[in-house]
Coordinates of C-alpha atoms and ligand atoms in Angstrom, one line a residue:
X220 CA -14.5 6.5 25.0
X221 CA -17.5 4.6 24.6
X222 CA -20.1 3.8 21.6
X223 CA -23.7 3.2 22.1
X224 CA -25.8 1.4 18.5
X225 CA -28.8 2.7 19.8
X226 CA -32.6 1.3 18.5
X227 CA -31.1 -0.8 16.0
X228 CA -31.7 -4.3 14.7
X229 CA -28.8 -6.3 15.0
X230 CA -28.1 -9.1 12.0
X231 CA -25.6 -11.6 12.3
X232 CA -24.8 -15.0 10.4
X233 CA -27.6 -16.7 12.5
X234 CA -29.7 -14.1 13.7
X235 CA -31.8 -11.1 13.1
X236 CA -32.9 -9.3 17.1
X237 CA -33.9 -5.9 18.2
X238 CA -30.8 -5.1 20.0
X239 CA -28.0 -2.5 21.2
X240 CA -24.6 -2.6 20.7
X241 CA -22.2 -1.3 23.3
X242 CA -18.9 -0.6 22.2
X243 CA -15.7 0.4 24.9
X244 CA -11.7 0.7 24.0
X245 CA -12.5 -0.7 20.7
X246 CA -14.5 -4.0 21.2
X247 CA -18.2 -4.7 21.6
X248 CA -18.9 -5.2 25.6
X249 CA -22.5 -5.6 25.8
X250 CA -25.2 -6.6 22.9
X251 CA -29.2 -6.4 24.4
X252 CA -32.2 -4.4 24.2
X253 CA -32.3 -1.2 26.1
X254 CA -28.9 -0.7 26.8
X255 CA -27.7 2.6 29.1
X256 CA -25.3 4.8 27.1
X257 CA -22.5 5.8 29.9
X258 CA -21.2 9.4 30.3
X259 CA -19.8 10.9 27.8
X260 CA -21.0 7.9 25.4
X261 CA -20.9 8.7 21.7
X262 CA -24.8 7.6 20.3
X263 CA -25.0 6.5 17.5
X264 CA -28.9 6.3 16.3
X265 CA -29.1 3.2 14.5
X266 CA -33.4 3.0 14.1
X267 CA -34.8 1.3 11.1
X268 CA -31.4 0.2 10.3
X269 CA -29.5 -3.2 10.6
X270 CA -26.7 -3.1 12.5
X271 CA -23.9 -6.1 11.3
X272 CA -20.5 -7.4 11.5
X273 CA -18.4 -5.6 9.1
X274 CA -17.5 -7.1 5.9
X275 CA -14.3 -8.9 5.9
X276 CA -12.8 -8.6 1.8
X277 CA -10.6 -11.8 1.8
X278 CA -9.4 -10.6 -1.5
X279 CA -7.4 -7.1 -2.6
X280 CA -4.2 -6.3 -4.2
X281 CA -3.2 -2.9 -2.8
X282 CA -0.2 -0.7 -4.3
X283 CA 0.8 -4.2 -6.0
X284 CA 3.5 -4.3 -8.4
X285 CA 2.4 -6.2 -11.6
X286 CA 3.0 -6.6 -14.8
X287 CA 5.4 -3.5 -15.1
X288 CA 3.6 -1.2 -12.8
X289 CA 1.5 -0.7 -9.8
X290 CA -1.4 -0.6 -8.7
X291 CA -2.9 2.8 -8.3
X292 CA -4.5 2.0 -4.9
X293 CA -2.9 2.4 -2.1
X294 CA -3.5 0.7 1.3
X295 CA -4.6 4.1 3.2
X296 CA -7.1 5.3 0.4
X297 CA -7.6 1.4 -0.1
X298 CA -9.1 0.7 3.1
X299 CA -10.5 4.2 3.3
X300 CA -12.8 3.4 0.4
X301 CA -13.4 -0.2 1.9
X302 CA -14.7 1.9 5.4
X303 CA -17.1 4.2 3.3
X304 CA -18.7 0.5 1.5
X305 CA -19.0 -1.0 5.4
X306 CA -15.7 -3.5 5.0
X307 CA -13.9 -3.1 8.2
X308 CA -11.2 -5.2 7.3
X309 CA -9.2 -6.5 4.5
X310 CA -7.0 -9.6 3.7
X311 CA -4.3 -8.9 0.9
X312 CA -1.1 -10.6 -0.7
X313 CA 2.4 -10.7 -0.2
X314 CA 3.7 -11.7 -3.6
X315 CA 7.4 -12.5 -3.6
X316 CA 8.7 -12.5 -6.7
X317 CA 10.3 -16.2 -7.7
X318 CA 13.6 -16.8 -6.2
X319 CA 13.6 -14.7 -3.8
X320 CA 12.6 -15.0 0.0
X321 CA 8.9 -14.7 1.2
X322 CA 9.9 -13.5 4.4
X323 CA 11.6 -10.2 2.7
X324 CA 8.5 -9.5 0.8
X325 CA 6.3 -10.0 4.1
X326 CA 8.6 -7.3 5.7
X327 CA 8.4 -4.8 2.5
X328 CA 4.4 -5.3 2.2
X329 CA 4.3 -5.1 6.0
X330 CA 6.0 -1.3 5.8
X331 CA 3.7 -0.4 2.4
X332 CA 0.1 -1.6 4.8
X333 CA 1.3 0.3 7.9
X334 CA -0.4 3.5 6.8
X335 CA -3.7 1.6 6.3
X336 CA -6.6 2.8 8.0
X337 CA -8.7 0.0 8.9
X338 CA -7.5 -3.3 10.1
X339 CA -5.7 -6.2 7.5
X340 CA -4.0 -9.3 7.4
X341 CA -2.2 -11.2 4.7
X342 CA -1.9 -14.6 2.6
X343 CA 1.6 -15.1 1.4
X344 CA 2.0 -16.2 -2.7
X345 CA 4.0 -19.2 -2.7
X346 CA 5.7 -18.4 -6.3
X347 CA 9.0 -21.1 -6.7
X348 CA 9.8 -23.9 -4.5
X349 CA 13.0 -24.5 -2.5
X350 CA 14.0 -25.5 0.9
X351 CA 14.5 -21.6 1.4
X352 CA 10.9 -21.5 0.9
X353 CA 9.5 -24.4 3.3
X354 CA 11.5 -23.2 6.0
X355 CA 10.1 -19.2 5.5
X356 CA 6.4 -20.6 5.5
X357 CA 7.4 -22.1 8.7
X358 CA 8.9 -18.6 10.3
X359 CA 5.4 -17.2 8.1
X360 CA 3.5 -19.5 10.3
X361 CA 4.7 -19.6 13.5
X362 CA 6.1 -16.0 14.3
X363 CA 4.0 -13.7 11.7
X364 CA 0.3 -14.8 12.3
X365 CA 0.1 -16.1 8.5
X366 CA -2.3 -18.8 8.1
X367 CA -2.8 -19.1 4.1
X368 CA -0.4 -19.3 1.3
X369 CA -1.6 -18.3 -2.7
X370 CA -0.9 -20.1 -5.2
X371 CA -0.9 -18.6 -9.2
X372 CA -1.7 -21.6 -11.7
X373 CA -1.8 -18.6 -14.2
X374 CA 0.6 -16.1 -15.3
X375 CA 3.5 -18.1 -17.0
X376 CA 6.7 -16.7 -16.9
X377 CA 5.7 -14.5 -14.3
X378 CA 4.4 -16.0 -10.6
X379 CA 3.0 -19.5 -12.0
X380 CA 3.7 -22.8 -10.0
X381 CA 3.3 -26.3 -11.6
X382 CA 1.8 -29.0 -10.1
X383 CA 5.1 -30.8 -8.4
X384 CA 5.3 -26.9 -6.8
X385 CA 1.9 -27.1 -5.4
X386 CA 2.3 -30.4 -4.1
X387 CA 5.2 -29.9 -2.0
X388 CA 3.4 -26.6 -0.9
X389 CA 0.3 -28.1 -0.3
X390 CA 1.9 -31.0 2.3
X391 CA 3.9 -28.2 3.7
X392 CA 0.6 -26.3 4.0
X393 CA -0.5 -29.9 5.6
X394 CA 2.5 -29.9 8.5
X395 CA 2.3 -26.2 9.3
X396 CA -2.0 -26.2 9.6
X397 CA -2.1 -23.7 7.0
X398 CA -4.7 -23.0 3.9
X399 CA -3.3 -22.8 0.4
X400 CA -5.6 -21.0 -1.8
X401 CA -5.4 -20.8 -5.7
X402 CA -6.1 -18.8 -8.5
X403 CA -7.1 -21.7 -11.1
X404 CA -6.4 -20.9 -14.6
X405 CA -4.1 -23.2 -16.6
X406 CA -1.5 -21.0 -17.4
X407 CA 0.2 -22.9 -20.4
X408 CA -3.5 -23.0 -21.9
X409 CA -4.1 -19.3 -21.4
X410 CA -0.8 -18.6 -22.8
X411 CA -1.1 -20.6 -25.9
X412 CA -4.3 -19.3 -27.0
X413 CA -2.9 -15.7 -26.2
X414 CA -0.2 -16.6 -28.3
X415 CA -2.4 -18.2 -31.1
X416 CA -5.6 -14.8 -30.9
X417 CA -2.3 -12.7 -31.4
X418 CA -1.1 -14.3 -34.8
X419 CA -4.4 -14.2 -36.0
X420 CA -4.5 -10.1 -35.4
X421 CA -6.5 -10.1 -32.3
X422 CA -4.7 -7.6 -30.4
X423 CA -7.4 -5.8 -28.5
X424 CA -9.1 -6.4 -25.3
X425 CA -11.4 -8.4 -27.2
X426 CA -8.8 -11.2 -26.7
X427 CA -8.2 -11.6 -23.1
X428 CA -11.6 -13.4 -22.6
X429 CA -10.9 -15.6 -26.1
X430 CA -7.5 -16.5 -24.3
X431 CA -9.4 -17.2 -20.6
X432 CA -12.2 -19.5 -21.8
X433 CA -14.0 -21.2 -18.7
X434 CA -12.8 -24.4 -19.7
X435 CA -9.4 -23.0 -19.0
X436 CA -10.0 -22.3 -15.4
X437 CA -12.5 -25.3 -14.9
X438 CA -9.6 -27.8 -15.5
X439 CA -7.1 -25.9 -13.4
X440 CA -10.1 -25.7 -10.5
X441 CA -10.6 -29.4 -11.0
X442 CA -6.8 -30.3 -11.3
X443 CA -5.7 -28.2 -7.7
X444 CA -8.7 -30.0 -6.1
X445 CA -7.0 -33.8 -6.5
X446 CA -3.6 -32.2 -6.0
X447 CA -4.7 -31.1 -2.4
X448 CA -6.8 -34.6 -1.8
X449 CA -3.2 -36.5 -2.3
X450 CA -1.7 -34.3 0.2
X451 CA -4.8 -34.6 2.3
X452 CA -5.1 -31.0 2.1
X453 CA -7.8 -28.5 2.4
X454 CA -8.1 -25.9 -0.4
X455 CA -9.8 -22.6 -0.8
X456 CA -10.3 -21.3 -5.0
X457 CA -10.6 -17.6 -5.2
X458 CA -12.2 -16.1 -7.8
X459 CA -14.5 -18.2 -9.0
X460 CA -15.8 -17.1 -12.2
X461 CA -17.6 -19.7 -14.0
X462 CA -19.5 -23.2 -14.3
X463 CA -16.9 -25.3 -14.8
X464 CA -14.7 -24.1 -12.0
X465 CA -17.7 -24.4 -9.9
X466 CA -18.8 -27.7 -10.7
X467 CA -15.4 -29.1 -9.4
X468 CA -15.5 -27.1 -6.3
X469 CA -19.3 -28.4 -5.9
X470 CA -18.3 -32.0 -6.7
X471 CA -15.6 -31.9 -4.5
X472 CA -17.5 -31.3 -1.4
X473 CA -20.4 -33.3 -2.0
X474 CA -17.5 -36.1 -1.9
X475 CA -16.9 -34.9 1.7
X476 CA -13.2 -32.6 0.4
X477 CA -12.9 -29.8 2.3
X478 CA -12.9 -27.5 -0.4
X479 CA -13.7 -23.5 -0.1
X480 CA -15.0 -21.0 -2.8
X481 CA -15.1 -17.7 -3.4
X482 CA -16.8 -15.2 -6.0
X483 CA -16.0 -12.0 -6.7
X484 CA -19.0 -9.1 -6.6
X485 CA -17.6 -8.3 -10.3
X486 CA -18.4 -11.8 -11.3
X487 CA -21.9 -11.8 -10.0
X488 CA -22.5 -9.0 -12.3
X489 CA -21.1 -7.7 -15.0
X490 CA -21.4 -9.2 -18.5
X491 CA -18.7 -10.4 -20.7
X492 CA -20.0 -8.0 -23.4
X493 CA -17.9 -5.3 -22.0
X494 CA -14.3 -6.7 -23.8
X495 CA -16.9 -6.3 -27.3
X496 CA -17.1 -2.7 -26.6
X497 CA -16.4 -0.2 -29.4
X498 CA -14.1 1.9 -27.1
X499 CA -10.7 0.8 -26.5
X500 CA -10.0 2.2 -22.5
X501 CA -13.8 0.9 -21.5
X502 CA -12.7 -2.8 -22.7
X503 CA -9.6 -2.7 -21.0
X504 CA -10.9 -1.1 -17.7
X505 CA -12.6 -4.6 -17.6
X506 CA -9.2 -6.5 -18.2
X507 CA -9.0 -8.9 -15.4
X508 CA -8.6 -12.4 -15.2
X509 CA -10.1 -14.4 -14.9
X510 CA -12.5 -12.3 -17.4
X511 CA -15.9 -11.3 -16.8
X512 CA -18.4 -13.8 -18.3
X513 CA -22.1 -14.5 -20.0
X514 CA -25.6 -14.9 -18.3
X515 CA -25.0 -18.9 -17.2
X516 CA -22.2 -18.6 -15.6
X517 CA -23.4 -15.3 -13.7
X518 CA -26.5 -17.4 -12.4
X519 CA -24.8 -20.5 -11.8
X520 CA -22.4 -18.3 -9.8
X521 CA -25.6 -17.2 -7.3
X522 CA -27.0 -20.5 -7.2
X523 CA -23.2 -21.4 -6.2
X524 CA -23.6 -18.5 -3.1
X525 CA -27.0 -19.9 -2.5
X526 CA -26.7 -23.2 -2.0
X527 CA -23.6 -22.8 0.2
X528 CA -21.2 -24.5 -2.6
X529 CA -19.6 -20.6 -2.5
X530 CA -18.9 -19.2 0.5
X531 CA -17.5 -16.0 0.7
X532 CA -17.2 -12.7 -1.4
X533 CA -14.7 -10.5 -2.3
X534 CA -13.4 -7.9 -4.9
X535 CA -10.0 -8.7 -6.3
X536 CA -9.4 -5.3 -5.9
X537 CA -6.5 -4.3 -7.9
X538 CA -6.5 -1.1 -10.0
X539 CA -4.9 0.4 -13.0
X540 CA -6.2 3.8 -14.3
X541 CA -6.4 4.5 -18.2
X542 CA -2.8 5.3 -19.0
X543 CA -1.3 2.2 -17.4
X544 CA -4.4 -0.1 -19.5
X545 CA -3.2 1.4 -22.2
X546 CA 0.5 -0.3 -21.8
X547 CA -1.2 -3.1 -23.5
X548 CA -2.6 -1.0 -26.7
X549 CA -1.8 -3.3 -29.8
X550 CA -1.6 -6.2 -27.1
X551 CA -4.1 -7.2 -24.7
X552 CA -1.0 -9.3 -23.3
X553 CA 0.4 -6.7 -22.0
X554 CA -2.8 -4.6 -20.3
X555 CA -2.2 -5.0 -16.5
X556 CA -4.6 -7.4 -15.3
X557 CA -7.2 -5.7 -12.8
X558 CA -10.4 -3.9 -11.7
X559 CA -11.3 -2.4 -8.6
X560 CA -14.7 -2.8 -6.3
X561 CA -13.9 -2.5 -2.0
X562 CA -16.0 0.1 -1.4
X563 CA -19.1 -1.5 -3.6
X564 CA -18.8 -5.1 -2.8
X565 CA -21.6 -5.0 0.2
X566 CA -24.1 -2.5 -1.4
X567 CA -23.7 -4.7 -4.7
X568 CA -24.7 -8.0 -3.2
X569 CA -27.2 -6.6 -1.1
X570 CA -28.8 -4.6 -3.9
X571 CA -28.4 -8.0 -6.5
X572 CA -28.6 -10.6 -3.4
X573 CA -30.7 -9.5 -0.3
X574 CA -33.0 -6.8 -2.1
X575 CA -33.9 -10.0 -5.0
X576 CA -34.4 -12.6 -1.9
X577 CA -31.7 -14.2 -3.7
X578 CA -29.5 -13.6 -0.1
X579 CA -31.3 -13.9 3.8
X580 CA -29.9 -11.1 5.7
X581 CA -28.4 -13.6 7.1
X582 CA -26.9 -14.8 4.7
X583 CA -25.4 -11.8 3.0
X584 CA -23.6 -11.2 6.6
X585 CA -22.6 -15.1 6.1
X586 CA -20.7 -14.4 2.8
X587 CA -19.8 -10.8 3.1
X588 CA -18.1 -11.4 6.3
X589 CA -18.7 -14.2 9.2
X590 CA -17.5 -17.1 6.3
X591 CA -14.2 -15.3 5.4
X592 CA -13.3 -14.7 9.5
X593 CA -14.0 -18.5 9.9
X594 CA -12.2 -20.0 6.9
X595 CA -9.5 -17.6 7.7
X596 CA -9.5 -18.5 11.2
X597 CA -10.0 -15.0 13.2
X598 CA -14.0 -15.5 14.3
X599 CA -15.2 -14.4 16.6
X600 CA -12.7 -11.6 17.0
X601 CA -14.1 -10.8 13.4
X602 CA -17.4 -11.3 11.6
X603 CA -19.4 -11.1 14.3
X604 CA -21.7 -8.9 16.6
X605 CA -20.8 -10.2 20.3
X606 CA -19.5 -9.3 23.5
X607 CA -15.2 -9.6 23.2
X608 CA -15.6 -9.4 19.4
X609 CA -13.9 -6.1 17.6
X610 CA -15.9 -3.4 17.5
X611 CA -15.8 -3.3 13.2
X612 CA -19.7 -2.7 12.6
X613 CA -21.7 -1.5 9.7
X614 CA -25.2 0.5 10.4
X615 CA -26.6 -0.4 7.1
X616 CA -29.7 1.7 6.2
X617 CA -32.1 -0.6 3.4
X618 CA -33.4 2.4 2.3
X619 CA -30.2 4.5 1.4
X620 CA -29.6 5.4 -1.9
X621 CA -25.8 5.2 -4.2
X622 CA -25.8 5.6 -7.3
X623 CA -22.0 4.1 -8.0
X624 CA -19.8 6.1 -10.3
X625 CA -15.7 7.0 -10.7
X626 CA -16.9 10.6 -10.2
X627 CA -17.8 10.7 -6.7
X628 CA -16.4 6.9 -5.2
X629 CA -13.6 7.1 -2.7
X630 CA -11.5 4.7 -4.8
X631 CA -8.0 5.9 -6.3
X632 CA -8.9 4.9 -9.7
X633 CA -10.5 6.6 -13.0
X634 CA -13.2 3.6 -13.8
X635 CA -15.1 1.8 -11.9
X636 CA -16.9 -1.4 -13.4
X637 CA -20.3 -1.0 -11.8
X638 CA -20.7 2.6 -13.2
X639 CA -24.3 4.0 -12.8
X640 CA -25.4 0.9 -10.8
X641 CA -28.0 1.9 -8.7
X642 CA -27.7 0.4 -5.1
X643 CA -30.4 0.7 -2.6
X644 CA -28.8 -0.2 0.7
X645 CA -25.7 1.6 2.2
X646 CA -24.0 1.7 4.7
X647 CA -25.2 5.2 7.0
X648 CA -22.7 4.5 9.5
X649 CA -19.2 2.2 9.7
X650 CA -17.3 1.6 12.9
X651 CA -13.9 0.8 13.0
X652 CA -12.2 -0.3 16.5
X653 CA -15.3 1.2 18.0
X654 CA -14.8 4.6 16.6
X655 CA -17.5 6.3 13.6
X656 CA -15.0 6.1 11.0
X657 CA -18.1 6.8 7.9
X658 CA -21.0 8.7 8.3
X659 CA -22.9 11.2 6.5
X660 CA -21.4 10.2 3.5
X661 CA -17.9 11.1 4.8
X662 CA -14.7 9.6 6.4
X663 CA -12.9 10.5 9.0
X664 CA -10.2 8.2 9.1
X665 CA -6.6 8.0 10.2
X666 CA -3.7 7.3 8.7
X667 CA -2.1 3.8 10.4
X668 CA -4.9 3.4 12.6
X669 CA -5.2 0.0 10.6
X670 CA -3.6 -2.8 12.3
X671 CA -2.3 -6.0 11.1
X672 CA -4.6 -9.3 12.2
X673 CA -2.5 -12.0 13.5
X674 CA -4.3 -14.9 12.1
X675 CA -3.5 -18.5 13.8
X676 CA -3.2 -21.9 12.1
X677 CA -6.4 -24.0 12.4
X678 CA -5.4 -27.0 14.3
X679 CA -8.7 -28.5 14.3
X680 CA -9.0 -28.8 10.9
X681 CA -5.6 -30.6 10.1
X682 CA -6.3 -32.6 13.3
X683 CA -9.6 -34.1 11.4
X684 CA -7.2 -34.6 8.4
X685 CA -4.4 -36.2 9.7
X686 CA -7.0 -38.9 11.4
X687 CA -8.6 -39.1 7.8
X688 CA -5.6 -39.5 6.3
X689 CA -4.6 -42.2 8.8
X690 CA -7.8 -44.1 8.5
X691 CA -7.4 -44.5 4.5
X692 CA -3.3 -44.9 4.8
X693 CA -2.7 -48.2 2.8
X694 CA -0.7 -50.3 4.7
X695 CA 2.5 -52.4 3.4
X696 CA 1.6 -56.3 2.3
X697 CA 2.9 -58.2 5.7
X698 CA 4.7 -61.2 3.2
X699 CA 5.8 -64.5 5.2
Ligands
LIG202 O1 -4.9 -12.6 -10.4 C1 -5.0 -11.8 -9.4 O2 -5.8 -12.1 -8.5 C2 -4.3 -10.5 -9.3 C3 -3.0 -10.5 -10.0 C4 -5.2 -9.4 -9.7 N1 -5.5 -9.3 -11.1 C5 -6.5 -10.0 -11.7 O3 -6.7 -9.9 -12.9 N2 -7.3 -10.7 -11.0
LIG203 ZN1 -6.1 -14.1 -9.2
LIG204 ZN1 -6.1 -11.5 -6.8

């Protein structure tokens, strides 16, 4: 069954050209003006509209367990609602809980993804450290196409690693060609100050950002950035939420360290003000960490996109409706950390980023999707519009009209932190393995269609940084 994009114009990371896109079994065979829809071609009618890679969210927590329950997401109506926002593809987490083996969890989050319906691929949480677990990032590596371990500087007494953890991670990271990525917060810090707001009667949700200032994750950001330059490592800090933590990533590579970061749609917009509000279940819908935060940091955060210091998006989407939030009522401790966002992500940042000329069209493909299947090391299978590539593609109409709300998105959650934004540029159409899979305003998905992306280690990189490290090796005094 073949797919004809007919009259669009097609916008990649580079370019923007009046062009057709021809889609058979599932890839893109033929991109060029005028193309010739063969019998029994599906058209779609793609005039006036851009026609671009589908986003790729390198950042969502479906159906996770946390904090005493689970996330209310699942990964069929998960990457459902990602489809009807134009992301084609999501990368999530296998999170082993400590002392016990990563390859287990990879098989029981493997069996909870299979009935996605859009394609997905996972980084693996490195949460102890043991010869158990450099030998399972080994099998991770070499047999189950994982290519990025997480790392949680946050969340003591839960999933945090210290710094000799990271260390040995990292120059395992190093040997295997693999990306560790962090989430920077200093955990002790955070839970200190938790401990200290708590005493002093602070219970409510008012206290997670007091307990998460941006000093907290600045330090952490800047700490994990010389860990991974003693192992020689690369490093790529998600969530980015603030000017400190943004600084060190930005001073990190203008020092040549191959250092990647990522912002959150959430953090682009919304306003700390939202922990001060007078209801209880609004502040705590916005319980995530790290926390929302003021004006500056928001700004700083789209000059970070901008100027290329950030390169990629992505939502953090893990949800928790009102009843489990309020297992933390009389302690913000204890309110599962989370917010949602797939299916908003793209019409937020084009609405806030390409609509302000903040974003090129360009651009916004760059960070939505095309930086996030580099990094991750699956371009140009994904994030791109080309002949071989998948056939994941959003027909993205700039003059379509959402106005977002929990009423009417497709997400399994009862809140939904852009509420009443309104977005001008949607998605009209999204294609998934070369099939309509979103239009009109509905989906027409299926269960398990979603397949898991293999996604290789990046020899090339580690190949630049094993010379690196060699050139600046000290040598031993030769003593007569
Ligand atoms: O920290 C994360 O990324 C996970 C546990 C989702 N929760 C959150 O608050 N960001
Ligand atoms: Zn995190
Ligand atoms: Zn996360």
């Amino acid at each position: 069954m073949s797919l004809l994009i007919r009259g669009g114009t097609v916008v990649t990371a580079d370019q923007v050209q009046r062009a057709d896109v021809l889609c058979t079994g599932g890839a893109i065979v033929a991109v060029g003006p005028k193309l010739e829809a063969p019998a029994g071609a599906k058209v779609v009618d793609a005039g006036g509209q851009y026609v671009m890679p589908g986003g790729i969210d390198p950042h969502t927590h479906m159906e996770l367990p946390f904090m005493g329950t689970v996330a209310s997401e699942s990964f069929l109506s998960g990457t459902a609602a990602a489809l009807a926002g134009g992301t084609t593809m999501i990368i999530d987490f296998v999170i082993p809980a400590p002392n016990t083996s990563l390859l287990s969890a990879y098989d029981t989050w493997r069996g909870w993804a299979k009935k996605a319906c859009a394609d997905y691929s996972f980084h693996v949480a490195v949460t102890w450290w043991s010869d158990q677990v450099r030998e399972e990032m080994g099998v991770l590596t070499r047999e189950k196409g994982v290519n990025s371990f997480k790392h949680f500087m946050a969340y003591k007494n839960a999933i945090m690693v210290a710094d000799d953890q990271m260390l040995e991670s990292f120059s395992r990271c190093v040997e295997l060609g693999a990306l560790p990525t962090v989430h920077a917060e200093n955990g002790e810090a955070v839970y200190f100050l938790q401990q200290k707001y708590l005493k002093m009667g602070i219970t409510g949700p008012e206290g997670h950002p007091l307990s998460r200032p941006p000093e907290v994750e600045g330090e952490a950001a800047n700490r994990v950035i010389k860990i991974a330059a003693l192992v020689n490592s690369p490093v790529y800090i998600v969530h980015n939420s603030c000017i400190q933590s943004l600084e060190a990533v930005t001073r990190a590579r203008l020092d040549g360290q191959r250092v990647y970061g990522e912002v959150l749609a959430g953090h682009l917009v919304v306003d700390d003000s939202v922990y001060r509000h007078q209801d209880w279940d609004f502040a705590a819908a916005h319980v995530m960490s790290p926390p929302f935060r003021s004006r500056e940091h928001r700004e700083a955060l789209w000059k970070g996109l901008q100027s290329g210091n950030l390169q990629t998006t992505a939502t953090d989407h893990c949800c928790f409706c009102a009843p489990q939030k309020a297992m933390g009522k009389g302690d913000f401790t204890r309110i599962p950390n989370g917010t949602g966002g797939v299916e908003d992500r793209m019409g937020v940042l084009w609405t806030t980023g390409v609509n302000t000329g903040k974003l090129t069209m360009n651009e916004f493909v760059k960070v939505t999707s095309t930086n996030a299947a580099q990094i991750f090391n699956i371009y140009p299978r994904k994030g791109a519009i080309a002949v071989g590539a998948d056939a994941d593609i959003v027909v993205w109409d700039p003059k379509g009209t959402r106005t977002i709300s929990a009423k009417t998105h497709n997400q399994n959650v009862d809140f939904n932190i852009f509420e009443g934004m309104r977005l001008t540029g949607v998605p009209s159409h999204t294609i998934s393995q070369g099939k309509v899979v979103y239009a009109g305003g509905k989906l027409d998905v299926v269960e398990g269609a979603g397949r898991y992306i293999d996604r290789p280690t990046f020899p090339a990189v580690y190949e630049a940084m094993k010379k690196l490290a060699e050139q600046r090796a000290p040598k031993p005094v030769a003593r007569h």
